[in-house]
Amino acid sequence: WSFMPYELFDLVEGCVAFEVYNGDCEKTVGRGFSNDYWDRYMTRKGRPVNAVAVDDTHRIERDFGMGWTFVNAEKTPEAILDAIRRGDCYASCGPRIETIKACDGRITLHTSSAKAVKFISRNADVVKVVEGEHVKAATYEPTGDELYVRAEVHGHDGRIAWTNPFFVEP
């Protein structure tokens, strides 16, 4: 939205979550996606930051239902914020992520039907793409050189869901 220079993010401390999608910004000026800023921030800071997606609703009849954050939490403000801080959530403007886990040296996710799942690492490098007519599962085995790995689920309609990053230890 604002064309904020990447370098200004170096000054940001204590960031708990990063807005990777803003529905109103996408609808009004075509600048609703900020995953490039998110990746640069995590790469430069060397630490994970969880993702959120929002409507940025100004008028409910115009701006509602464009972006959201699914959380695994009780329905209280405190529990929801704690889940976002822990990363027990994912961001989306369309696709659903049914399960995601890091276990036995692999990151595995199951999704609603998608056209692609991309695994992304430092500096927004795409390290693996799983494509197909109806992709519903994808797995990535980190090499240890990634710093972090996150996934994007690309729906057939162009909408995306984002997992939170998994920081990789060599």
PDB file of N, CA, C and O in Angstrom, residues 88-167:
ATOM      1  N   ASP A  88       0.156 -21.024  16.072  1.00  0.00           N
ATOM      2  CA  ASP A  88      -0.870 -22.054  15.970  1.00  0.00           C
ATOM      3  C   ASP A  88      -2.034 -21.499  15.150  1.00  0.00           C
ATOM      4  O   ASP A  88      -3.164 -21.370  15.625  1.00  0.00           O
ATOM      5  N   CYS A  89      -1.699 -21.127  13.906  1.00  0.00           N
ATOM      6  CA  CYS A  89      -2.646 -20.469  13.025  1.00  0.00           C
ATOM      7  C   CYS A  89      -2.085 -20.495  11.605  1.00  0.00           C
ATOM      8  O   CYS A  89      -0.943 -20.884  11.393  1.00  0.00           O
ATOM      9  N   TYR A  90      -2.911 -20.076  10.651  1.00  0.00           N
ATOM     10  CA  TYR A  90      -2.423 -19.825   9.296  1.00  0.00           C
ATOM     11  C   TYR A  90      -3.272 -18.724   8.679  1.00  0.00           C
ATOM     12  O   TYR A  90      -4.390 -18.451   9.117  1.00  0.00           O
ATOM     13  N   ALA A  91      -2.718 -18.088   7.659  1.00  0.00           N
ATOM     14  CA  ALA A  91      -3.374 -16.974   6.999  1.00  0.00           C
ATOM     15  C   ALA A  91      -3.915 -17.438   5.650  1.00  0.00           C
ATOM     16  O   ALA A  91      -3.322 -18.298   5.003  1.00  0.00           O
ATOM     17  N   SER A  92      -5.041 -16.841   5.209  1.00  0.00           N
ATOM     18  CA  SER A  92      -5.609 -17.243   3.927  1.00  0.00           C
ATOM     19  C   SER A  92      -6.487 -16.146   3.341  1.00  0.00           C
ATOM     20  O   SER A  92      -7.058 -15.331   4.067  1.00  0.00           O
ATOM     21  N   CYS A  93      -6.576 -16.179   2.013  1.00  0.00           N
ATOM     22  CA  CYS A  93      -7.605 -15.395   1.324  1.00  0.00           C
ATOM     23  C   CYS A  93      -8.427 -16.346   0.459  1.00  0.00           C
ATOM     24  O   CYS A  93      -9.088 -15.932  -0.481  1.00  0.00           O
ATOM     25  N   GLY A  94      -8.372 -17.644   0.791  1.00  0.00           N
ATOM     26  CA  GLY A  94      -9.154 -18.627   0.061  1.00  0.00           C
ATOM     27  C   GLY A  94      -8.958 -20.062   0.511  1.00  0.00           C
ATOM     28  O   GLY A  94      -9.812 -20.615   1.195  1.00  0.00           O
ATOM     29  N   PRO A  95      -7.834 -20.708   0.130  1.00  0.00           N
ATOM     30  CA  PRO A  95      -7.664 -22.131   0.425  1.00  0.00           C
ATOM     31  C   PRO A  95      -7.637 -22.446   1.923  1.00  0.00           C
ATOM     32  O   PRO A  95      -7.286 -21.605   2.742  1.00  0.00           O
ATOM     33  N   ARG A  96      -8.013 -23.691   2.220  1.00  0.00           N
ATOM     34  CA  ARG A  96      -7.947 -24.192   3.600  1.00  0.00           C
ATOM     35  C   ARG A  96      -6.750 -25.106   3.739  1.00  0.00           C
ATOM     36  O   ARG A  96      -6.437 -25.876   2.843  1.00  0.00           O
ATOM     37  N   ILE A  97      -6.112 -25.015   4.886  1.00  0.00           N
ATOM     38  CA  ILE A  97      -5.067 -25.965   5.252  1.00  0.00           C
ATOM     39  C   ILE A  97      -5.677 -26.842   6.333  1.00  0.00           C
ATOM     40  O   ILE A  97      -6.053 -26.357   7.403  1.00  0.00           O
ATOM     41  N   GLU A  98      -5.837 -28.108   6.023  1.00  0.00           N
ATOM     42  CA  GLU A  98      -6.480 -29.033   6.958  1.00  0.00           C
ATOM     43  C   GLU A  98      -5.535 -29.424   8.084  1.00  0.00           C
ATOM     44  O   GLU A  98      -5.911 -29.419   9.246  1.00  0.00           O
ATOM     45  N   THR A  99      -4.296 -29.812   7.745  1.00  0.00           N
ATOM     46  CA  THR A  99      -3.287 -30.156   8.755  1.00  0.00           C
ATOM     47  C   THR A  99      -1.918 -29.736   8.248  1.00  0.00           C
ATOM     48  O   THR A  99      -1.674 -29.705   7.034  1.00  0.00           O
ATOM     49  N   ILE A 100      -1.069 -29.427   9.184  1.00  0.00           N
ATOM     50  CA  ILE A 100       0.338 -29.189   8.863  1.00  0.00           C
ATOM     51  C   ILE A 100       1.152 -29.644  10.051  1.00  0.00           C
ATOM     52  O   ILE A 100       0.780 -29.412  11.201  1.00  0.00           O
ATOM     53  N   LYS A 101       2.260 -30.337   9.739  1.00  0.00           N
ATOM     54  CA  LYS A 101       3.114 -30.773  10.838  1.00  0.00           C
ATOM     55  C   LYS A 101       4.548 -30.908  10.354  1.00  0.00           C
ATOM     56  O   LYS A 101       4.814 -31.166   9.185  1.00  0.00           O
ATOM     57  N   ALA A 102       5.443 -30.710  11.285  1.00  0.00           N
ATOM     58  CA  ALA A 102       6.868 -30.940  11.068  1.00  0.00           C
ATOM     59  C   ALA A 102       7.238 -32.122  11.953  1.00  0.00           C
ATOM     60  O   ALA A 102       7.139 -32.038  13.181  1.00  0.00           O
ATOM     61  N   CYS A 103       7.613 -33.233  11.315  1.00  0.00           N
ATOM     62  CA  CYS A 103       7.882 -34.462  12.053  1.00  0.00           C
ATOM     63  C   CYS A 103       8.813 -35.342  11.231  1.00  0.00           C
ATOM     64  O   CYS A 103       8.687 -35.404   9.999  1.00  0.00           O
ATOM     65  N   ASP A 104       9.728 -36.018  11.903  1.00  0.00           N
ATOM     66  CA  ASP A 104      10.641 -36.957  11.248  1.00  0.00           C
ATOM     67  C   ASP A 104      11.399 -36.323  10.088  1.00  0.00           C
ATOM     68  O   ASP A 104      11.602 -36.935   9.040  1.00  0.00           O
ATOM     69  N   GLY A 105      11.811 -35.072  10.263  1.00  0.00           N
ATOM     70  CA  GLY A 105      12.611 -34.404   9.246  1.00  0.00           C
ATOM     71  C   GLY A 105      11.848 -33.951   8.015  1.00  0.00           C
ATOM     72  O   GLY A 105      12.447 -33.613   6.998  1.00  0.00           O
ATOM     73  N   ARG A 106      10.516 -33.901   8.096  1.00  0.00           N
ATOM     74  CA  ARG A 106       9.690 -33.493   6.958  1.00  0.00           C
ATOM     75  C   ARG A 106       8.629 -32.496   7.411  1.00  0.00           C
ATOM     76  O   ARG A 106       8.157 -32.543   8.534  1.00  0.00           O
ATOM     77  N   ILE A 107       8.240 -31.653   6.493  1.00  0.00           N
ATOM     78  CA  ILE A 107       7.101 -30.766   6.686  1.00  0.00           C
ATOM     79  C   ILE A 107       6.014 -31.268   5.746  1.00  0.00           C
ATOM     80  O   ILE A 107       6.227 -31.381   4.535  1.00  0.00           O
ATOM     81  N   THR A 108       4.853 -31.598   6.307  1.00  0.00           N
ATOM     82  CA  THR A 108       3.762 -32.174   5.524  1.00  0.00           C
ATOM     83  C   THR A 108       2.493 -31.377   5.762  1.00  0.00           C
ATOM     84  O   THR A 108       2.185 -31.022   6.905  1.00  0.00           O
ATOM     85  N   LEU A 109       1.763 -31.107   4.674  1.00  0.00           N
ATOM     86  CA  LEU A 109       0.480 -30.458   4.855  1.00  0.00           C
ATOM     87  C   LEU A 109      -0.563 -31.096   3.962  1.00  0.00           C
ATOM     88  O   LEU A 109      -0.257 -31.660   2.907  1.00  0.00           O
ATOM     89  N   HIS A 110      -1.815 -31.013   4.432  1.00  0.00           N
ATOM     90  CA  HIS A 110      -2.994 -31.473   3.697  1.00  0.00           C
ATOM     91  C   HIS A 110      -3.901 -30.258   3.539  1.00  0.00           C
ATOM     92  O   HIS A 110      -4.088 -29.494   4.490  1.00  0.00           O
ATOM     93  N   THR A 111      -4.450 -30.107   2.345  1.00  0.00           N
ATOM     94  CA  THR A 111      -5.194 -28.891   2.033  1.00  0.00           C
ATOM     95  C   THR A 111      -6.507 -29.206   1.328  1.00  0.00           C
ATOM     96  O   THR A 111      -6.744 -30.325   0.895  1.00  0.00           O
ATOM     97  N   SER A 112      -7.297 -28.161   1.179  1.00  0.00           N
ATOM     98  CA  SER A 112      -8.413 -28.244   0.248  1.00  0.00           C
ATOM     99  C   SER A 112      -7.800 -28.383  -1.141  1.00  0.00           C
ATOM    100  O   SER A 112      -6.607 -28.159  -1.333  1.00  0.00           O
ATOM    101  N   SER A 113      -8.585 -28.758  -2.116  1.00  0.00           N
ATOM    102  CA  SER A 113      -8.071 -28.948  -3.473  1.00  0.00           C
ATOM    103  C   SER A 113      -7.402 -27.667  -3.969  1.00  0.00           C
ATOM    104  O   SER A 113      -7.988 -26.586  -3.919  1.00  0.00           O
ATOM    105  N   ALA A 114      -6.162 -27.803  -4.437  1.00  0.00           N
ATOM    106  CA  ALA A 114      -5.392 -26.648  -4.894  1.00  0.00           C
ATOM    107  C   ALA A 114      -4.724 -26.969  -6.221  1.00  0.00           C
ATOM    108  O   ALA A 114      -4.624 -28.128  -6.614  1.00  0.00           O
ATOM    109  N   LYS A 115      -4.237 -25.930  -6.880  1.00  0.00           N
ATOM    110  CA  LYS A 115      -3.486 -26.171  -8.115  1.00  0.00           C
ATOM    111  C   LYS A 115      -1.998 -26.292  -7.842  1.00  0.00           C
ATOM    112  O   LYS A 115      -1.272 -26.871  -8.647  1.00  0.00           O
ATOM    113  N   ALA A 116      -1.523 -25.770  -6.691  1.00  0.00           N
ATOM    114  CA  ALA A 116      -0.098 -25.880  -6.372  1.00  0.00           C
ATOM    115  C   ALA A 116       0.140 -25.614  -4.893  1.00  0.00           C
ATOM    116  O   ALA A 116      -0.588 -24.861  -4.249  1.00  0.00           O
ATOM    117  N   VAL A 117       1.187 -26.247  -4.382  1.00  0.00           N
ATOM    118  CA  VAL A 117       1.736 -25.932  -3.063  1.00  0.00           C
ATOM    119  C   VAL A 117       3.201 -25.594  -3.291  1.00  0.00           C
ATOM    120  O   VAL A 117       3.927 -26.369  -3.914  1.00  0.00           O
ATOM    121  N   LYS A 118       3.600 -24.423  -2.820  1.00  0.00           N
ATOM    122  CA  LYS A 118       4.988 -23.987  -2.955  1.00  0.00           C
ATOM    123  C   LYS A 118       5.627 -23.941  -1.576  1.00  0.00           C
ATOM    124  O   LYS A 118       5.052 -23.385  -0.634  1.00  0.00           O
ATOM    125  N   PHE A 119       6.819 -24.511  -1.477  1.00  0.00           N
ATOM    126  CA  PHE A 119       7.617 -24.409  -0.261  1.00  0.00           C
ATOM    127  C   PHE A 119       8.653 -23.324  -0.509  1.00  0.00           C
ATOM    128  O   PHE A 119       9.355 -23.334  -1.528  1.00  0.00           O
ATOM    129  N   ILE A 120       8.741 -22.383   0.423  1.00  0.00           N
ATOM    130  CA  ILE A 120       9.540 -21.175   0.233  1.00  0.00           C
ATOM    131  C   ILE A 120      10.504 -21.021   1.395  1.00  0.00           C
ATOM    132  O   ILE A 120      10.165 -21.295   2.552  1.00  0.00           O
ATOM    133  N   SER A 121      11.703 -20.547   1.080  1.00  0.00           N
ATOM    134  CA  SER A 121      12.757 -20.394   2.067  1.00  0.00           C
ATOM    135  C   SER A 121      13.281 -18.957   2.057  1.00  0.00           C
ATOM    136  O   SER A 121      12.666 -18.075   1.463  1.00  0.00           O
ATOM    137  N   ARG A 122      14.444 -18.782   2.686  1.00  0.00           N
ATOM    138  CA  ARG A 122      15.031 -17.440   2.832  1.00  0.00           C
ATOM    139  C   ARG A 122      15.049 -16.691   1.504  1.00  0.00           C
ATOM    140  O   ARG A 122      15.152 -17.293   0.451  1.00  0.00           O
ATOM    141  N   ASN A 123      14.932 -15.384   1.606  1.00  0.00           N
ATOM    142  CA  ASN A 123      14.909 -14.502   0.441  1.00  0.00           C
ATOM    143  C   ASN A 123      13.817 -14.865  -0.566  1.00  0.00           C
ATOM    144  O   ASN A 123      13.935 -14.584  -1.751  1.00  0.00           O
ATOM    145  N   ALA A 124      12.775 -15.499  -0.112  1.00  0.00           N
ATOM    146  CA  ALA A 124      11.628 -15.883  -0.949  1.00  0.00           C
ATOM    147  C   ALA A 124      11.999 -16.904  -2.022  1.00  0.00           C
ATOM    148  O   ALA A 124      11.323 -17.014  -3.043  1.00  0.00           O
ATOM    149  N   ASP A 125      13.053 -17.684  -1.796  1.00  0.00           N
ATOM    150  CA  ASP A 125      13.432 -18.734  -2.746  1.00  0.00           C
ATOM    151  C   ASP A 125      12.418 -19.865  -2.702  1.00  0.00           C
ATOM    152  O   ASP A 125      12.130 -20.409  -1.631  1.00  0.00           O
ATOM    153  N   VAL A 126      11.888 -20.225  -3.853  1.00  0.00           N
ATOM    154  CA  VAL A 126      10.978 -21.364  -3.950  1.00  0.00           C
ATOM    155  C   VAL A 126      11.848 -22.612  -4.037  1.00  0.00           C
ATOM    156  O   VAL A 126      12.602 -22.792  -4.987  1.00  0.00           O
ATOM    157  N   VAL A 127      11.751 -23.484  -3.008  1.00  0.00           N
ATOM    158  CA  VAL A 127      12.607 -24.668  -2.944  1.00  0.00           C
ATOM    159  C   VAL A 127      11.911 -25.929  -3.438  1.00  0.00           C
ATOM    160  O   VAL A 127      12.574 -26.920  -3.732  1.00  0.00           O
ATOM    161  N   LYS A 128      10.579 -25.896  -3.552  1.00  0.00           N
ATOM    162  CA  LYS A 128       9.854 -27.034  -4.113  1.00  0.00           C
ATOM    163  C   LYS A 128       8.449 -26.586  -4.489  1.00  0.00           C
ATOM    164  O   LYS A 128       7.831 -25.787  -3.776  1.00  0.00           O
ATOM    165  N   VAL A 129       7.952 -27.124  -5.603  1.00  0.00           N
ATOM    166  CA  VAL A 129       6.576 -26.874  -6.040  1.00  0.00           C
ATOM    167  C   VAL A 129       5.919 -28.215  -6.313  1.00  0.00           C
ATOM    168  O   VAL A 129       6.482 -29.063  -7.007  1.00  0.00           O
ATOM    169  N   VAL A 130       4.740 -28.401  -5.747  1.00  0.00           N
ATOM    170  CA  VAL A 130       3.922 -29.578  -6.031  1.00  0.00           C
ATOM    171  C   VAL A 130       2.712 -29.058  -6.799  1.00  0.00           C
ATOM    172  O   VAL A 130       1.938 -28.270  -6.270  1.00  0.00           O
ATOM    173  N   GLU A 131       2.577 -29.480  -8.065  1.00  0.00           N
ATOM    174  CA  GLU A 131       1.493 -28.990  -8.917  1.00  0.00           C
ATOM    175  C   GLU A 131       0.643 -30.147  -9.408  1.00  0.00           C
ATOM    176  O   GLU A 131       1.129 -31.274  -9.519  1.00  0.00           O
ATOM    177  N   GLY A 132      -0.603 -29.838  -9.716  1.00  0.00           N
ATOM    178  CA  GLY A 132      -1.493 -30.858 -10.253  1.00  0.00           C
ATOM    179  C   GLY A 132      -2.899 -30.346 -10.393  1.00  0.00           C
ATOM    180  O   GLY A 132      -3.202 -29.201 -10.045  1.00  0.00           O
ATOM    181  N   GLU A 133      -3.761 -31.198 -10.885  1.00  0.00           N
ATOM    182  CA  GLU A 133      -5.163 -30.853 -11.077  1.00  0.00           C
ATOM    183  C   GLU A 133      -5.858 -30.573  -9.747  1.00  0.00           C
ATOM    184  O   GLU A 133      -6.598 -29.607  -9.611  1.00  0.00           O
ATOM    185  N   HIS A 134      -5.603 -31.447  -8.763  1.00  0.00           N
ATOM    186  CA  HIS A 134      -6.227 -31.308  -7.445  1.00  0.00           C
ATOM    187  C   HIS A 134      -5.226 -31.718  -6.369  1.00  0.00           C
ATOM    188  O   HIS A 134      -5.336 -32.790  -5.783  1.00  0.00           O
ATOM    189  N   VAL A 135      -4.264 -30.867  -6.097  1.00  0.00           N
ATOM    190  CA  VAL A 135      -3.266 -31.144  -5.062  1.00  0.00           C
ATOM    191  C   VAL A 135      -3.958 -31.051  -3.703  1.00  0.00           C
ATOM    192  O   VAL A 135      -4.624 -30.065  -3.398  1.00  0.00           O
ATOM    193  N   LYS A 136      -3.818 -32.090  -2.902  1.00  0.00           N
ATOM    194  CA  LYS A 136      -4.414 -32.097  -1.565  1.00  0.00           C
ATOM    195  C   LYS A 136      -3.395 -32.393  -0.478  1.00  0.00           C
ATOM    196  O   LYS A 136      -3.719 -32.335   0.702  1.00  0.00           O
ATOM    197  N   ALA A 137      -2.136 -32.711  -0.868  1.00  0.00           N
ATOM    198  CA  ALA A 137      -1.088 -32.990   0.106  1.00  0.00           C
ATOM    199  C   ALA A 137       0.258 -32.665  -0.506  1.00  0.00           C
ATOM    200  O   ALA A 137       0.442 -32.772  -1.722  1.00  0.00           O
ATOM    201  N   ALA A 138       1.187 -32.245   0.335  1.00  0.00           N
ATOM    202  CA  ALA A 138       2.542 -31.955  -0.126  1.00  0.00           C
ATOM    203  C   ALA A 138       3.500 -32.140   1.038  1.00  0.00           C
ATOM    204  O   ALA A 138       3.140 -31.907   2.197  1.00  0.00           O
ATOM    205  N   THR A 139       4.717 -32.549   0.713  1.00  0.00           N
ATOM    206  CA  THR A 139       5.750 -32.782   1.720  1.00  0.00           C
ATOM    207  C   THR A 139       7.065 -32.180   1.248  1.00  0.00           C
ATOM    208  O   THR A 139       7.373 -32.209   0.052  1.00  0.00           O
ATOM    209  N   TYR A 140       7.811 -31.636   2.186  1.00  0.00           N
ATOM    210  CA  TYR A 140       9.148 -31.114   1.897  1.00  0.00           C
ATOM    211  C   TYR A 140      10.101 -31.602   2.979  1.00  0.00           C
ATOM    212  O   TYR A 140       9.768 -31.568   4.167  1.00  0.00           O
ATOM    213  N   GLU A 141      11.273 -32.041   2.553  1.00  0.00           N
ATOM    214  CA  GLU A 141      12.319 -32.461   3.487  1.00  0.00           C
ATOM    215  C   GLU A 141      13.424 -31.417   3.475  1.00  0.00           C
ATOM    216  O   GLU A 141      14.183 -31.326   2.509  1.00  0.00           O
ATOM    217  N   PRO A 142      13.535 -30.605   4.538  1.00  0.00           N
ATOM    218  CA  PRO A 142      14.574 -29.578   4.582  1.00  0.00           C
ATOM    219  C   PRO A 142      15.977 -30.182   4.500  1.00  0.00           C
ATOM    220  O   PRO A 142      16.225 -31.269   5.003  1.00  0.00           O
ATOM    221  N   THR A 143      16.865 -29.431   3.866  1.00  0.00           N
ATOM    222  CA  THR A 143      18.253 -29.862   3.734  1.00  0.00           C
ATOM    223  C   THR A 143      19.107 -29.391   4.902  1.00  0.00           C
ATOM    224  O   THR A 143      20.196 -29.908   5.126  1.00  0.00           O
ATOM    225  N   GLY A 144      18.640 -28.357   5.604  1.00  0.00           N
ATOM    226  CA  GLY A 144      19.406 -27.774   6.697  1.00  0.00           C
ATOM    227  C   GLY A 144      20.022 -26.438   6.322  1.00  0.00           C
ATOM    228  O   GLY A 144      20.553 -25.729   7.168  1.00  0.00           O
ATOM    229  N   ASP A 145      19.947 -26.068   5.046  1.00  0.00           N
ATOM    230  CA  ASP A 145      20.526 -24.806   4.572  1.00  0.00           C
ATOM    231  C   ASP A 145      19.492 -23.688   4.404  1.00  0.00           C
ATOM    232  O   ASP A 145      19.839 -22.594   3.996  1.00  0.00           O
ATOM    233  N   GLU A 146      18.240 -23.958   4.700  1.00  0.00           N
ATOM    234  CA  GLU A 146      17.158 -23.041   4.342  1.00  0.00           C
ATOM    235  C   GLU A 146      16.985 -21.828   5.261  1.00  0.00           C
ATOM    236  O   GLU A 146      16.406 -20.852   4.851  1.00  0.00           O
ATOM    237  N   LEU A 147      17.378 -21.886   6.496  1.00  0.00           N
ATOM    238  CA  LEU A 147      17.064 -20.925   7.547  1.00  0.00           C
ATOM    239  C   LEU A 147      15.623 -21.126   8.004  1.00  0.00           C
ATOM    240  O   LEU A 147      15.367 -21.359   9.166  1.00  0.00           O
ATOM    241  N   TYR A 148      14.673 -21.039   7.085  1.00  0.00           N
ATOM    242  CA  TYR A 148      13.274 -21.341   7.401  1.00  0.00           C
ATOM    243  C   TYR A 148      12.600 -21.903   6.159  1.00  0.00           C
ATOM    244  O   TYR A 148      13.079 -21.745   5.041  1.00  0.00           O
ATOM    245  N   VAL A 149      11.472 -22.556   6.378  1.00  0.00           N
ATOM    246  CA  VAL A 149      10.622 -23.045   5.291  1.00  0.00           C
ATOM    247  C   VAL A 149       9.181 -22.722   5.662  1.00  0.00           C
ATOM    248  O   VAL A 149       8.765 -22.955   6.790  1.00  0.00           O
ATOM    249  N   ARG A 150       8.464 -22.169   4.709  1.00  0.00           N
ATOM    250  CA  ARG A 150       7.033 -21.946   4.863  1.00  0.00           C
ATOM    251  C   ARG A 150       6.375 -22.451   3.592  1.00  0.00           C
ATOM    252  O   ARG A 150       7.058 -22.728   2.602  1.00  0.00           O
ATOM    253  N   ALA A 151       5.060 -22.603   3.611  1.00  0.00           N
ATOM    254  CA  ALA A 151       4.359 -23.086   2.419  1.00  0.00           C
ATOM    255  C   ALA A 151       3.251 -22.119   2.032  1.00  0.00           C
ATOM    256  O   ALA A 151       2.673 -21.436   2.880  1.00  0.00           O
ATOM    257  N   GLU A 152       2.994 -22.072   0.729  1.00  0.00           N
ATOM    258  CA  GLU A 152       1.860 -21.345   0.183  1.00  0.00           C
ATOM    259  C   GLU A 152       0.994 -22.342  -0.578  1.00  0.00           C
ATOM    260  O   GLU A 152       1.500 -23.122  -1.388  1.00  0.00           O
ATOM    261  N   VAL A 153      -0.296 -22.305  -0.320  1.00  0.00           N
ATOM    262  CA  VAL A 153      -1.256 -23.134  -1.044  1.00  0.00           C
ATOM    263  C   VAL A 153      -1.966 -22.222  -2.042  1.00  0.00           C
ATOM    264  O   VAL A 153      -2.608 -21.259  -1.643  1.00  0.00           O
ATOM    265  N   HIS A 154      -1.800 -22.531  -3.333  1.00  0.00           N
ATOM    266  CA  HIS A 154      -2.386 -21.708  -4.399  1.00  0.00           C
ATOM    267  C   HIS A 154      -3.647 -22.382  -4.920  1.00  0.00           C
ATOM    268  O   HIS A 154      -3.587 -23.474  -5.480  1.00  0.00           O
ATOM    269  N   GLY A 155      -4.786 -21.718  -4.704  1.00  0.00           N
ATOM    270  CA  GLY A 155      -6.062 -22.255  -5.153  1.00  0.00           C
ATOM    271  C   GLY A 155      -6.256 -22.100  -6.651  1.00  0.00           C
ATOM    272  O   GLY A 155      -5.535 -21.348  -7.320  1.00  0.00           O
ATOM    273  N   HIS A 156      -7.239 -22.780  -7.172  1.00  0.00           N
ATOM    274  CA  HIS A 156      -7.557 -22.705  -8.596  1.00  0.00           C
ATOM    275  C   HIS A 156      -8.024 -21.315  -9.010  1.00  0.00           C
ATOM    276  O   HIS A 156      -7.926 -20.951 -10.181  1.00  0.00           O
ATOM    277  N   ASP A 157      -8.518 -20.533  -8.059  1.00  0.00           N
ATOM    278  CA  ASP A 157      -9.026 -19.194  -8.353  1.00  0.00           C
ATOM    279  C   ASP A 157      -7.981 -18.099  -8.129  1.00  0.00           C
ATOM    280  O   ASP A 157      -8.306 -16.923  -8.168  1.00  0.00           O
ATOM    281  N   GLY A 158      -6.725 -18.476  -7.864  1.00  0.00           N
ATOM    282  CA  GLY A 158      -5.667 -17.494  -7.657  1.00  0.00           C
ATOM    283  C   GLY A 158      -5.491 -17.056  -6.214  1.00  0.00           C
ATOM    284  O   GLY A 158      -4.571 -16.310  -5.893  1.00  0.00           O
ATOM    285  N   ARG A 159      -6.348 -17.519  -5.345  1.00  0.00           N
ATOM    286  CA  ARG A 159      -6.228 -17.166  -3.922  1.00  0.00           C
ATOM    287  C   ARG A 159      -5.165 -18.041  -3.257  1.00  0.00           C
ATOM    288  O   ARG A 159      -4.849 -19.115  -3.753  1.00  0.00           O
ATOM    289  N   ILE A 160      -4.654 -17.577  -2.112  1.00  0.00           N
ATOM    290  CA  ILE A 160      -3.508 -18.220  -1.470  1.00  0.00           C
ATOM    291  C   ILE A 160      -3.764 -18.397   0.023  1.00  0.00           C
ATOM    292  O   ILE A 160      -4.446 -17.585   0.650  1.00  0.00           O
ATOM    293  N   ALA A 161      -3.175 -19.445   0.595  1.00  0.00           N
ATOM    294  CA  ALA A 161      -3.078 -19.619   2.054  1.00  0.00           C
ATOM    295  C   ALA A 161      -1.595 -19.746   2.380  1.00  0.00           C
ATOM    296  O   ALA A 161      -0.814 -20.302   1.603  1.00  0.00           O
ATOM    297  N   TRP A 162      -1.210 -19.237   3.543  1.00  0.00           N
ATOM    298  CA  TRP A 162       0.188 -19.215   3.969  1.00  0.00           C
ATOM    299  C   TRP A 162       0.349 -19.937   5.302  1.00  0.00           C
ATOM    300  O   TRP A 162      -0.366 -19.624   6.265  1.00  0.00           O
ATOM    301  N   THR A 163       1.299 -20.861   5.375  1.00  0.00           N
ATOM    302  CA  THR A 163       1.641 -21.430   6.682  1.00  0.00           C
ATOM    303  C   THR A 163       2.611 -20.487   7.359  1.00  0.00           C
ATOM    304  O   THR A 163       3.231 -19.627   6.719  1.00  0.00           O
ATOM    305  N   ASN A 164       2.772 -20.679   8.636  1.00  0.00           N
ATOM    306  CA  ASN A 164       3.824 -19.974   9.346  1.00  0.00           C
ATOM    307  C   ASN A 164       5.153 -20.653   9.056  1.00  0.00           C
ATOM    308  O   ASN A 164       5.196 -21.812   8.657  1.00  0.00           O
ATOM    309  N   PRO A 165       6.252 -19.939   9.271  1.00  0.00           N
ATOM    310  CA  PRO A 165       7.554 -20.505   8.946  1.00  0.00           C
ATOM    311  C   PRO A 165       8.015 -21.522   9.979  1.00  0.00           C
ATOM    312  O   PRO A 165       7.716 -21.400  11.162  1.00  0.00           O
ATOM    313  N   PHE A 166       8.747 -22.509   9.485  1.00  0.00           N
ATOM    314  CA  PHE A 166       9.456 -23.447  10.337  1.00  0.00           C
ATOM    315  C   PHE A 166      10.928 -23.098  10.223  1.00  0.00           C
ATOM    316  O   PHE A 166      11.485 -23.139   9.116  1.00  0.00           O
ATOM    317  N   PHE A 167      11.548 -22.719  11.329  1.00  0.00           N
ATOM    318  CA  PHE A 167      12.984 -22.435  11.259  1.00  0.00           C
ATOM    319  C   PHE A 167      13.736 -23.753  11.300  1.00  0.00           C
ATOM    320  O   PHE A 167      13.413 -24.647  12.088  1.00  0.00           O
TER     321      PHE A 167
END
